[in-house]
């Protein structure tokens, strides 16, 4: 008897409930126990087929099993199945659901009393149908009729039903298939006590309908079998629907029955049932008539501009539960478009995790094992099928490792009694604007009245509000399973606080880690921006004079490598750190354990002799947005050698995620690379910073080094005349300056030629104009000689011609300009005049008043003589023993004054002359 009851209970469970349950596996092996016949019928109380979508039909499931044909003579009056039934299961099509909450529930105490096990005290209003069956293990048994009741539910299942058969209680639980959210329930491990031969289960679409009064059990002893056609028994319950047809009319639906035996467990006879017994397909009709009027509303947790915010989305779908009406269409798809300016918040990445496909377990009823760090929100669903709301979580899906293969995706995981609803949602970010579109498609064909999805608030909220104040609309398109037109809805929120004032005032900090004059030291630059201001778009920073880099021996990153940032490690000169995101807690890259950032030295770029490549692997939290490579030209002022670094535009958006720069730090820390000035005067690091919306700012930072007095200053200058030495001859001049290492650099040089030399005005002709000089088109006649400078900062010396260059009449004589080229370009300008001090004869003077604060180990100047010579002898040099006067001033203020004897090529013949 227990066996018989369990079989019938499994069938009832499969038919009655549209929520919760466990999936039944079906073997592909050939079954030995098979259905002799089986059918499903959907009818109205008057017996006509009821295939209207969303209608409330009565359901009948019938099956008959084959009998043993060669029973022994002593059992000739019995009928037994060919094998002992182990389980019977029925898979209902998606969308065919039952609503036990519309029927009063009978408590367990009233349903079954173990001391009075022949009776139940459930009220007629609690009955949801009845079962008729034939037990072949009892000689001459006719078909029996047993009422089925709605029972109080526990946390293990969304619904529970039961009936008593000859005092034996049967409890029936049900659930949802995790793959298509349809019903997949059944009775398993049925006791081998009763021989089930034939059964028909009847469930009522509207249990309280008076049409079912003749089939309702009387209250007296309803635990015993009864026959229909007795005195009508009213329900006294509310007239509410229990069963509901699907709300989709796309294709004929299929019920699937499965059966196995104890002799061959797990080997199922599977029979798909896609039509009534007369062949009429289960093609549901007139979906276009189903009601569908959803609405949507949104709200944010922050009303401040450009701030992290939570977001609450509420979707309401009014349900039609009129017993003679038709249900509201289920929701198939929801597409939500956030306004432009509302985007993923960079700040949310700090500490954020992600959920992998194996952790969420789509398609299974296992509890998700997503890390808590991946939780970005919560969800509540109010469904008419349950008395309690369903609660769940919203998780961030793993980038590219999700059902869509997309960068952004989310999961909703909702816990129900005995089941999970786990839904993936695709999130598309516009690559140009960052505007977000979220799509949940093929959602369960289960009704709900209200859905509340809330993304978390706080400084690590996943979204950021738009930068400008105003009213912003969130638009949704909600698609029904009925196939009718989508419903477009719109809701808005306001941004009213922290409205941008147009101010753009980024801050700049810079300095050497070890600010000792002339020493090597790491250098740090930092630019910060406040919330509400325009985003950083480009940086142009000029270092103080004398703050230079030792380029010697540093391999350069090639152009092809520089374009992608894949530079060799030998080219690295520093690191960078980027803080991005709105709110008080921006996320910093690199995070611990993530790929490091790097600054590389590269070659010429956009007219600059050198460049740097800043490589930032954009990896934060679970996001990997690729590698950002920003190249910046290193420009060197040819007069002062002051270094300016001009960046390319900073990326404003990566794969649809806007980058809100808040803190940009560059640490140039290659050993012995950066060299401090040898001047201790107060200077500044200056900049021009561009904003993303056209603003510009010029913050600066003070800069100074110390201990200049400790630097030595011992330059050595030697002069040599060559060529003819007699009066009116034009000697060639060679000046050689040597500087010992570790001392102060030259800041100013004044050289007075011996009294034996004059400027030959007749040789002052056709100087190079400034226009010609700037264009690199000086005439050959303006070249007075050559110069060469050796510096420990470069691999090769700088060389170039020395020009006579016009100064536009600012001085009596043109200027002497050494145009030095090589790894960099430097112009050294000397002013030529004639001075007389005291009783001395007027002397030719050359002044270099703005010598760059750069280390030079040796400088050689060669001036032409002969018919190209600028200076002329006013006496015989070999007799005069000429001396020059040299005044050199270091960048640290120390002076060196010497009167070097000019070297001459005087032999005996020259002395005779």
PDB file of C-alpha atoms in Angstrom, residues 19-281:
ATOM      1  CA  UNK A  19       7.967  25.865  -8.405  1.00  0.00           C
ATOM      2  CA  UNK A  20      10.877  24.022  -6.757  1.00  0.00           C
ATOM      3  CA  UNK A  21      12.071  20.456  -7.139  1.00  0.00           C
ATOM      4  CA  UNK A  22      14.896  18.214  -8.242  1.00  0.00           C
ATOM      5  CA  UNK A  23      15.902  17.135 -11.706  1.00  0.00           C
ATOM      6  CA  UNK A  24      15.455  13.485 -12.680  1.00  0.00           C
ATOM      7  CA  UNK A  25      18.233  11.984 -14.762  1.00  0.00           C
ATOM      8  CA  UNK A  26      17.205   9.800 -17.693  1.00  0.00           C
ATOM      9  CA  UNK A  27      19.436   7.007 -18.938  1.00  0.00           C
ATOM     10  CA  UNK A  28      19.752   6.335 -22.632  1.00  0.00           C
ATOM     11  CA  UNK A  29      19.630   2.589 -22.017  1.00  0.00           C
ATOM     12  CA  UNK A  30      16.570   0.659 -23.133  1.00  0.00           C
ATOM     13  CA  UNK A  31      13.917   0.408 -20.406  1.00  0.00           C
ATOM     14  CA  UNK A  32      12.353  -2.970 -19.565  1.00  0.00           C
ATOM     15  CA  UNK A  33       9.354  -1.529 -17.707  1.00  0.00           C
ATOM     16  CA  UNK A  34       7.404   0.666 -20.142  1.00  0.00           C
ATOM     17  CA  UNK A  35       4.168   2.559 -20.190  1.00  0.00           C
ATOM     18  CA  UNK A  36       1.349   0.583 -21.780  1.00  0.00           C
ATOM     19  CA  UNK A  37      -0.397   3.886 -22.340  1.00  0.00           C
ATOM     20  CA  UNK A  38      -0.154   7.388 -20.952  1.00  0.00           C
ATOM     21  CA  UNK A  39      -1.830  10.734 -21.605  1.00  0.00           C
ATOM     22  CA  UNK A  40      -2.227  14.277 -20.388  1.00  0.00           C
ATOM     23  CA  UNK A  41      -5.377  16.328 -20.831  1.00  0.00           C
ATOM     24  CA  UNK A  42      -6.101  20.020 -20.192  1.00  0.00           C
ATOM     25  CA  UNK A  43      -9.796  20.816 -19.978  1.00  0.00           C
ATOM     26  CA  UNK A  44     -12.273  23.310 -18.635  1.00  0.00           C
ATOM     27  CA  UNK A  45     -14.784  22.069 -16.013  1.00  0.00           C
ATOM     28  CA  UNK A  46     -17.268  21.429 -18.817  1.00  0.00           C
ATOM     29  CA  UNK A  47     -14.872  18.903 -20.386  1.00  0.00           C
ATOM     30  CA  UNK A  48     -13.742  20.920 -23.394  1.00  0.00           C
ATOM     31  CA  UNK A  49     -10.057  21.350 -24.177  1.00  0.00           C
ATOM     32  CA  UNK A  50      -8.586  24.429 -22.513  1.00  0.00           C
ATOM     33  CA  UNK A  51      -5.521  25.511 -24.488  1.00  0.00           C
ATOM     34  CA  UNK A  52      -5.827  29.256 -24.075  1.00  0.00           C
ATOM     35  CA  UNK A  53      -2.537  30.787 -22.954  1.00  0.00           C
ATOM     36  CA  UNK A  54      -2.718  31.925 -19.343  1.00  0.00           C
ATOM     37  CA  UNK A  55      -6.031  30.133 -18.727  1.00  0.00           C
ATOM     38  CA  UNK A  56      -6.669  27.922 -15.681  1.00  0.00           C
ATOM     39  CA  UNK A  57      -7.363  24.377 -16.900  1.00  0.00           C
ATOM     40  CA  UNK A  58      -8.132  21.202 -15.037  1.00  0.00           C
ATOM     41  CA  UNK A  59      -5.304  18.733 -15.583  1.00  0.00           C
ATOM     42  CA  UNK A  60      -5.585  14.977 -15.839  1.00  0.00           C
ATOM     43  CA  UNK A  61      -2.639  12.620 -16.160  1.00  0.00           C
ATOM     44  CA  UNK A  62      -3.370   8.960 -16.811  1.00  0.00           C
ATOM     45  CA  UNK A  63      -1.158   5.945 -17.322  1.00  0.00           C
ATOM     46  CA  UNK A  64      -1.567   2.209 -17.608  1.00  0.00           C
ATOM     47  CA  UNK A  65       1.170  -0.401 -17.090  1.00  0.00           C
ATOM     48  CA  UNK A  66       1.626  -3.817 -18.732  1.00  0.00           C
ATOM     49  CA  UNK A  67       0.615  -6.934 -16.774  1.00  0.00           C
ATOM     50  CA  UNK A  68       2.276 -10.290 -16.242  1.00  0.00           C
ATOM     51  CA  UNK A  69       0.519 -12.698 -18.574  1.00  0.00           C
ATOM     52  CA  UNK A  70       1.559 -16.045 -17.063  1.00  0.00           C
ATOM     53  CA  UNK A  71       0.608 -15.836 -13.397  1.00  0.00           C
ATOM     54  CA  UNK A  72       0.321 -19.160 -11.522  1.00  0.00           C
ATOM     55  CA  UNK A  73      -3.164 -20.646 -11.019  1.00  0.00           C
ATOM     56  CA  UNK A  74      -3.344 -19.544  -7.392  1.00  0.00           C
ATOM     57  CA  UNK A  75      -3.010 -15.895  -8.533  1.00  0.00           C
ATOM     58  CA  UNK A  76      -5.325 -16.075 -11.491  1.00  0.00           C
ATOM     59  CA  UNK A  77      -7.602 -13.358 -10.075  1.00  0.00           C
ATOM     60  CA  UNK A  78      -4.709 -10.915  -9.560  1.00  0.00           C
ATOM     61  CA  UNK A  79      -3.108  -8.442 -11.967  1.00  0.00           C
ATOM     62  CA  UNK A  80       0.546  -7.570 -11.471  1.00  0.00           C
ATOM     63  CA  UNK A  81       2.895  -5.275 -13.416  1.00  0.00           C
ATOM     64  CA  UNK A  82       5.776  -6.851 -15.311  1.00  0.00           C
ATOM     65  CA  UNK A  83       8.305  -5.189 -12.971  1.00  0.00           C
ATOM     66  CA  UNK A  84       8.058  -3.449  -9.615  1.00  0.00           C
ATOM     67  CA  UNK A  85       7.689   0.328 -10.071  1.00  0.00           C
ATOM     68  CA  UNK A  86      10.542   2.297  -8.507  1.00  0.00           C
ATOM     69  CA  UNK A  87       9.633   5.840  -9.590  1.00  0.00           C
ATOM     70  CA  UNK A  88       7.248   7.734 -11.825  1.00  0.00           C
ATOM     71  CA  UNK A  89       8.111  11.259 -12.942  1.00  0.00           C
ATOM     72  CA  UNK A  90       6.441  13.906 -15.022  1.00  0.00           C
ATOM     73  CA  UNK A  91       8.199  16.895 -16.554  1.00  0.00           C
ATOM     74  CA  UNK A  92       5.842  19.798 -17.117  1.00  0.00           C
ATOM     75  CA  UNK A  93       6.542  22.329 -19.876  1.00  0.00           C
ATOM     76  CA  UNK A  94       8.048  25.656 -18.797  1.00  0.00           C
ATOM     77  CA  UNK A  95       5.367  28.165 -17.857  1.00  0.00           C
ATOM     78  CA  UNK A  96       2.827  25.593 -16.694  1.00  0.00           C
ATOM     79  CA  UNK A  97       2.626  26.433 -12.990  1.00  0.00           C
ATOM     80  CA  UNK A  98       0.518  25.943  -9.929  1.00  0.00           C
ATOM     81  CA  UNK A  99      -0.142  28.454  -7.186  1.00  0.00           C
ATOM     82  CA  UNK A 100      -0.602  26.691  -3.829  1.00  0.00           C
ATOM     83  CA  UNK A 101      -0.728  30.028  -2.010  1.00  0.00           C
ATOM     84  CA  UNK A 102      -4.205  30.569  -3.482  1.00  0.00           C
ATOM     85  CA  UNK A 103      -5.498  27.517  -1.608  1.00  0.00           C
ATOM     86  CA  UNK A 104      -5.724  27.330   2.206  1.00  0.00           C
ATOM     87  CA  UNK A 105      -3.066  25.051   3.659  1.00  0.00           C
ATOM     88  CA  UNK A 106      -3.868  22.218   5.997  1.00  0.00           C
ATOM     89  CA  UNK A 107      -1.602  21.830   9.022  1.00  0.00           C
ATOM     90  CA  UNK A 108       0.210  18.575   9.525  1.00  0.00           C
ATOM     91  CA  UNK A 109      -1.637  17.999  12.796  1.00  0.00           C
ATOM     92  CA  UNK A 110      -5.008  18.139  11.053  1.00  0.00           C
ATOM     93  CA  UNK A 111      -3.839  16.225   8.026  1.00  0.00           C
ATOM     94  CA  UNK A 112      -2.531  13.225   9.915  1.00  0.00           C
ATOM     95  CA  UNK A 113      -2.868  11.982  13.453  1.00  0.00           C
ATOM     96  CA  UNK A 114      -0.713   8.854  13.977  1.00  0.00           C
ATOM     97  CA  UNK A 115      -3.099   7.662  16.663  1.00  0.00           C
ATOM     98  CA  UNK A 116      -6.168   8.106  14.471  1.00  0.00           C
ATOM     99  CA  UNK A 117      -4.534   7.241  11.190  1.00  0.00           C
ATOM    100  CA  UNK A 118      -7.695   6.420   9.293  1.00  0.00           C
ATOM    101  CA  UNK A 119      -8.995   9.995   9.131  1.00  0.00           C
ATOM    102  CA  UNK A 120      -7.870  13.469   8.119  1.00  0.00           C
ATOM    103  CA  UNK A 121      -9.417  16.719   9.271  1.00  0.00           C
ATOM    104  CA  UNK A 122      -8.404  18.957   6.353  1.00  0.00           C
ATOM    105  CA  UNK A 123     -11.268  21.150   5.204  1.00  0.00           C
ATOM    106  CA  UNK A 124     -12.872  20.778   1.799  1.00  0.00           C
ATOM    107  CA  UNK A 125     -11.524  24.250   0.917  1.00  0.00           C
ATOM    108  CA  UNK A 126      -8.012  22.768   1.128  1.00  0.00           C
ATOM    109  CA  UNK A 127      -8.600  20.102  -1.519  1.00  0.00           C
ATOM    110  CA  UNK A 128      -6.846  20.674  -4.876  1.00  0.00           C
ATOM    111  CA  UNK A 129      -7.888  17.519  -6.699  1.00  0.00           C
ATOM    112  CA  UNK A 130      -8.177  13.807  -6.481  1.00  0.00           C
ATOM    113  CA  UNK A 131      -6.587  10.606  -7.736  1.00  0.00           C
ATOM    114  CA  UNK A 132      -8.160   7.413  -9.012  1.00  0.00           C
ATOM    115  CA  UNK A 133      -6.040   4.289  -9.128  1.00  0.00           C
ATOM    116  CA  UNK A 134      -6.158   0.501  -9.446  1.00  0.00           C
ATOM    117  CA  UNK A 135      -4.093  -1.703  -7.143  1.00  0.00           C
ATOM    118  CA  UNK A 136      -3.466  -5.087  -8.771  1.00  0.00           C
ATOM    119  CA  UNK A 137      -2.116  -6.672  -5.599  1.00  0.00           C
ATOM    120  CA  UNK A 138      -5.600  -7.046  -4.127  1.00  0.00           C
ATOM    121  CA  UNK A 139      -7.965  -9.534  -5.687  1.00  0.00           C
ATOM    122  CA  UNK A 140     -10.883  -7.787  -7.359  1.00  0.00           C
ATOM    123  CA  UNK A 141      -9.920  -4.260  -6.295  1.00  0.00           C
ATOM    124  CA  UNK A 142     -11.788  -1.585  -8.174  1.00  0.00           C
ATOM    125  CA  UNK A 143     -10.471   1.840  -8.948  1.00  0.00           C
ATOM    126  CA  UNK A 144     -10.283   4.025  -5.814  1.00  0.00           C
ATOM    127  CA  UNK A 145     -10.824   7.776  -5.443  1.00  0.00           C
ATOM    128  CA  UNK A 146      -8.702   9.759  -2.944  1.00  0.00           C
ATOM    129  CA  UNK A 147      -8.708  13.536  -2.250  1.00  0.00           C
ATOM    130  CA  UNK A 148      -5.474  15.532  -2.429  1.00  0.00           C
ATOM    131  CA  UNK A 149      -4.912  18.454  -0.033  1.00  0.00           C
ATOM    132  CA  UNK A 150      -2.681  21.496   0.073  1.00  0.00           C
ATOM    133  CA  UNK A 151      -0.430  21.181   3.131  1.00  0.00           C
ATOM    134  CA  UNK A 152       1.528  23.639   5.214  1.00  0.00           C
ATOM    135  CA  UNK A 153       4.930  24.133   3.641  1.00  0.00           C
ATOM    136  CA  UNK A 154       8.368  23.926   5.229  1.00  0.00           C
ATOM    137  CA  UNK A 155      11.698  25.488   4.225  1.00  0.00           C
ATOM    138  CA  UNK A 156      12.732  22.436   2.237  1.00  0.00           C
ATOM    139  CA  UNK A 157      10.180  22.943  -0.566  1.00  0.00           C
ATOM    140  CA  UNK A 158       8.047  25.749  -1.999  1.00  0.00           C
ATOM    141  CA  UNK A 159       4.877  23.655  -1.787  1.00  0.00           C
ATOM    142  CA  UNK A 160       3.696  20.480  -0.161  1.00  0.00           C
ATOM    143  CA  UNK A 161       0.610  18.363  -0.745  1.00  0.00           C
ATOM    144  CA  UNK A 162      -0.625  15.130   0.695  1.00  0.00           C
ATOM    145  CA  UNK A 163      -3.321  12.520   0.929  1.00  0.00           C
ATOM    146  CA  UNK A 164      -4.160   9.516   3.064  1.00  0.00           C
ATOM    147  CA  UNK A 165      -4.690   6.106   1.560  1.00  0.00           C
ATOM    148  CA  UNK A 166      -6.028   3.626   4.039  1.00  0.00           C
ATOM    149  CA  UNK A 167      -4.364   5.476   6.870  1.00  0.00           C
ATOM    150  CA  UNK A 168      -0.946   5.860   5.195  1.00  0.00           C
ATOM    151  CA  UNK A 169       0.122   9.533   4.794  1.00  0.00           C
ATOM    152  CA  UNK A 170       1.819  10.654   1.606  1.00  0.00           C
ATOM    153  CA  UNK A 171       3.803  13.904   1.553  1.00  0.00           C
ATOM    154  CA  UNK A 172       4.521  15.487  -1.794  1.00  0.00           C
ATOM    155  CA  UNK A 173       7.117  18.205  -2.381  1.00  0.00           C
ATOM    156  CA  UNK A 174       7.952  19.932  -5.620  1.00  0.00           C
ATOM    157  CA  UNK A 175      10.496  22.238  -7.202  1.00  0.00           C
ATOM    158  CA  UNK A 176      11.942  23.962 -10.235  1.00  0.00           C
ATOM    159  CA  UNK A 177      14.219  22.495 -12.855  1.00  0.00           C
ATOM    160  CA  UNK A 178      17.390  24.586 -12.812  1.00  0.00           C
ATOM    161  CA  UNK A 179      17.880  24.503 -16.572  1.00  0.00           C
ATOM    162  CA  UNK A 180      14.568  25.868 -17.926  1.00  0.00           C
ATOM    163  CA  UNK A 181      12.744  26.577 -14.639  1.00  0.00           C
ATOM    164  CA  UNK A 182       9.945  24.161 -15.480  1.00  0.00           C
ATOM    165  CA  UNK A 183       8.641  21.399 -13.234  1.00  0.00           C
ATOM    166  CA  UNK A 184      10.591  18.182 -12.831  1.00  0.00           C
ATOM    167  CA  UNK A 185       9.300  16.171  -9.883  1.00  0.00           C
ATOM    168  CA  UNK A 186       8.483  12.623  -8.976  1.00  0.00           C
ATOM    169  CA  UNK A 187       8.286   9.870  -6.432  1.00  0.00           C
ATOM    170  CA  UNK A 188      11.414   7.830  -5.954  1.00  0.00           C
ATOM    171  CA  UNK A 189      12.275   4.567  -4.168  1.00  0.00           C
ATOM    172  CA  UNK A 190       8.639   3.544  -3.904  1.00  0.00           C
ATOM    173  CA  UNK A 191       8.123   0.726  -1.350  1.00  0.00           C
ATOM    174  CA  UNK A 192       7.467  -2.624  -3.054  1.00  0.00           C
ATOM    175  CA  UNK A 193       4.186  -3.244  -1.302  1.00  0.00           C
ATOM    176  CA  UNK A 194       1.517  -2.228  -3.794  1.00  0.00           C
ATOM    177  CA  UNK A 195       1.211  -3.204  -7.449  1.00  0.00           C
ATOM    178  CA  UNK A 196       0.177  -0.098  -9.396  1.00  0.00           C
ATOM    179  CA  UNK A 197      -1.508  -0.981 -12.642  1.00  0.00           C
ATOM    180  CA  UNK A 198      -3.414   2.108 -13.619  1.00  0.00           C
ATOM    181  CA  UNK A 199      -3.897   5.639 -12.342  1.00  0.00           C
ATOM    182  CA  UNK A 200      -5.406   8.984 -13.285  1.00  0.00           C
ATOM    183  CA  UNK A 201      -4.586  12.162 -11.387  1.00  0.00           C
ATOM    184  CA  UNK A 202      -7.038  15.066 -11.529  1.00  0.00           C
ATOM    185  CA  UNK A 203      -5.998  18.560 -10.493  1.00  0.00           C
ATOM    186  CA  UNK A 204      -8.327  21.508 -10.535  1.00  0.00           C
ATOM    187  CA  UNK A 205      -7.543  24.771 -12.242  1.00  0.00           C
ATOM    188  CA  UNK A 206      -9.777  26.660  -9.771  1.00  0.00           C
ATOM    189  CA  UNK A 207     -10.250  24.410  -6.719  1.00  0.00           C
ATOM    190  CA  UNK A 208     -13.101  26.447  -5.196  1.00  0.00           C
ATOM    191  CA  UNK A 209     -15.115  26.353  -8.420  1.00  0.00           C
ATOM    192  CA  UNK A 210     -18.595  24.930  -7.597  1.00  0.00           C
ATOM    193  CA  UNK A 211     -18.232  22.713 -10.662  1.00  0.00           C
ATOM    194  CA  UNK A 212     -15.950  20.535  -8.540  1.00  0.00           C
ATOM    195  CA  UNK A 213     -18.393  20.131  -5.646  1.00  0.00           C
ATOM    196  CA  UNK A 214     -19.410  16.597  -6.770  1.00  0.00           C
ATOM    197  CA  UNK A 215     -15.728  15.586  -6.742  1.00  0.00           C
ATOM    198  CA  UNK A 216     -15.001  17.098  -3.353  1.00  0.00           C
ATOM    199  CA  UNK A 217     -14.583  14.778  -0.396  1.00  0.00           C
ATOM    200  CA  UNK A 218     -17.045  14.934   2.453  1.00  0.00           C
ATOM    201  CA  UNK A 219     -15.559  15.998   5.794  1.00  0.00           C
ATOM    202  CA  UNK A 220     -16.649  12.914   7.749  1.00  0.00           C
ATOM    203  CA  UNK A 221     -13.969  10.339   6.949  1.00  0.00           C
ATOM    204  CA  UNK A 222     -12.099  11.729   3.931  1.00  0.00           C
ATOM    205  CA  UNK A 223      -9.124   9.455   4.556  1.00  0.00           C
ATOM    206  CA  UNK A 224     -11.085   6.548   3.153  1.00  0.00           C
ATOM    207  CA  UNK A 225     -11.691   5.994  -0.549  1.00  0.00           C
ATOM    208  CA  UNK A 226     -14.796   7.573  -1.994  1.00  0.00           C
ATOM    209  CA  UNK A 227     -16.580   7.653  -5.310  1.00  0.00           C
ATOM    210  CA  UNK A 228     -17.552  10.673  -7.384  1.00  0.00           C
ATOM    211  CA  UNK A 229     -21.128  11.455  -7.934  1.00  0.00           C
ATOM    212  CA  UNK A 230     -21.923  11.655  -4.252  1.00  0.00           C
ATOM    213  CA  UNK A 231     -23.576  14.599  -2.496  1.00  0.00           C
ATOM    214  CA  UNK A 232     -21.978  17.874  -3.710  1.00  0.00           C
ATOM    215  CA  UNK A 233     -19.634  19.376  -1.130  1.00  0.00           C
ATOM    216  CA  UNK A 234     -18.965  23.146  -1.368  1.00  0.00           C
ATOM    217  CA  UNK A 235     -15.417  24.440  -0.885  1.00  0.00           C
ATOM    218  CA  UNK A 236     -16.116  27.573   1.163  1.00  0.00           C
ATOM    219  CA  UNK A 237     -12.697  28.779  -0.063  1.00  0.00           C
ATOM    220  CA  UNK A 238     -11.952  31.838  -2.145  1.00  0.00           C
ATOM    221  CA  UNK A 239     -12.485  31.536  -5.855  1.00  0.00           C
ATOM    222  CA  UNK A 240      -8.822  31.787  -6.936  1.00  0.00           C
ATOM    223  CA  UNK A 241      -6.908  29.939  -9.667  1.00  0.00           C
ATOM    224  CA  UNK A 242      -4.506  27.137  -8.837  1.00  0.00           C
ATOM    225  CA  UNK A 243      -3.186  25.929 -12.195  1.00  0.00           C
ATOM    226  CA  UNK A 244      -2.128  28.112 -15.111  1.00  0.00           C
ATOM    227  CA  UNK A 245      -1.256  27.429 -18.722  1.00  0.00           C
ATOM    228  CA  UNK A 246       1.992  28.903 -20.104  1.00  0.00           C
ATOM    229  CA  UNK A 247       1.845  32.446 -21.455  1.00  0.00           C
ATOM    230  CA  UNK A 248       3.970  31.622 -24.508  1.00  0.00           C
ATOM    231  CA  UNK A 249       2.489  30.446 -27.786  1.00  0.00           C
ATOM    232  CA  UNK A 250       5.754  29.928 -29.655  1.00  0.00           C
ATOM    233  CA  UNK A 251       5.654  26.143 -30.156  1.00  0.00           C
ATOM    234  CA  UNK A 252       3.633  23.166 -29.023  1.00  0.00           C
ATOM    235  CA  UNK A 253       4.375  22.303 -25.414  1.00  0.00           C
ATOM    236  CA  UNK A 254       5.484  18.871 -24.284  1.00  0.00           C
ATOM    237  CA  UNK A 255       4.813  16.938 -21.097  1.00  0.00           C
ATOM    238  CA  UNK A 256       7.302  14.132 -20.493  1.00  0.00           C
ATOM    239  CA  UNK A 257       6.538  11.051 -18.413  1.00  0.00           C
ATOM    240  CA  UNK A 258       9.316   8.794 -17.103  1.00  0.00           C
ATOM    241  CA  UNK A 259       9.166   5.429 -15.387  1.00  0.00           C
ATOM    242  CA  UNK A 260      11.736   2.998 -13.990  1.00  0.00           C
ATOM    243  CA  UNK A 261      11.719  -0.190 -11.960  1.00  0.00           C
ATOM    244  CA  UNK A 262      13.564  -1.847  -9.106  1.00  0.00           C
ATOM    245  CA  UNK A 263      14.774  -4.543 -11.465  1.00  0.00           C
ATOM    246  CA  UNK A 264      16.420  -1.891 -13.697  1.00  0.00           C
ATOM    247  CA  UNK A 265      16.910   1.244 -11.594  1.00  0.00           C
ATOM    248  CA  UNK A 266      17.898   4.348 -13.498  1.00  0.00           C
ATOM    249  CA  UNK A 267      16.816   2.903 -16.832  1.00  0.00           C
ATOM    250  CA  UNK A 268      13.786   5.041 -17.658  1.00  0.00           C
ATOM    251  CA  UNK A 269      11.013   4.639 -20.139  1.00  0.00           C
ATOM    252  CA  UNK A 270      10.612   8.215 -21.342  1.00  0.00           C
ATOM    253  CA  UNK A 271       7.449   9.200 -23.199  1.00  0.00           C
ATOM    254  CA  UNK A 272       7.002  12.731 -24.560  1.00  0.00           C
ATOM    255  CA  UNK A 273       3.387  13.872 -24.630  1.00  0.00           C
ATOM    256  CA  UNK A 274       2.851  16.798 -26.991  1.00  0.00           C
ATOM    257  CA  UNK A 275      -0.846  16.244 -27.712  1.00  0.00           C
ATOM    258  CA  UNK A 276      -4.155  15.291 -26.183  1.00  0.00           C
ATOM    259  CA  UNK A 277      -5.351  11.694 -26.518  1.00  0.00           C
ATOM    260  CA  UNK A 278      -7.168  12.607 -29.778  1.00  0.00           C
ATOM    261  CA  UNK A 279      -4.007  14.128 -31.275  1.00  0.00           C
ATOM    262  CA  UNK A 280      -4.746  17.791 -30.544  1.00  0.00           C
ATOM    263  CA  UNK A 281      -1.382  19.460 -29.937  1.00  0.00           C
TER     264      UNK A 281
END
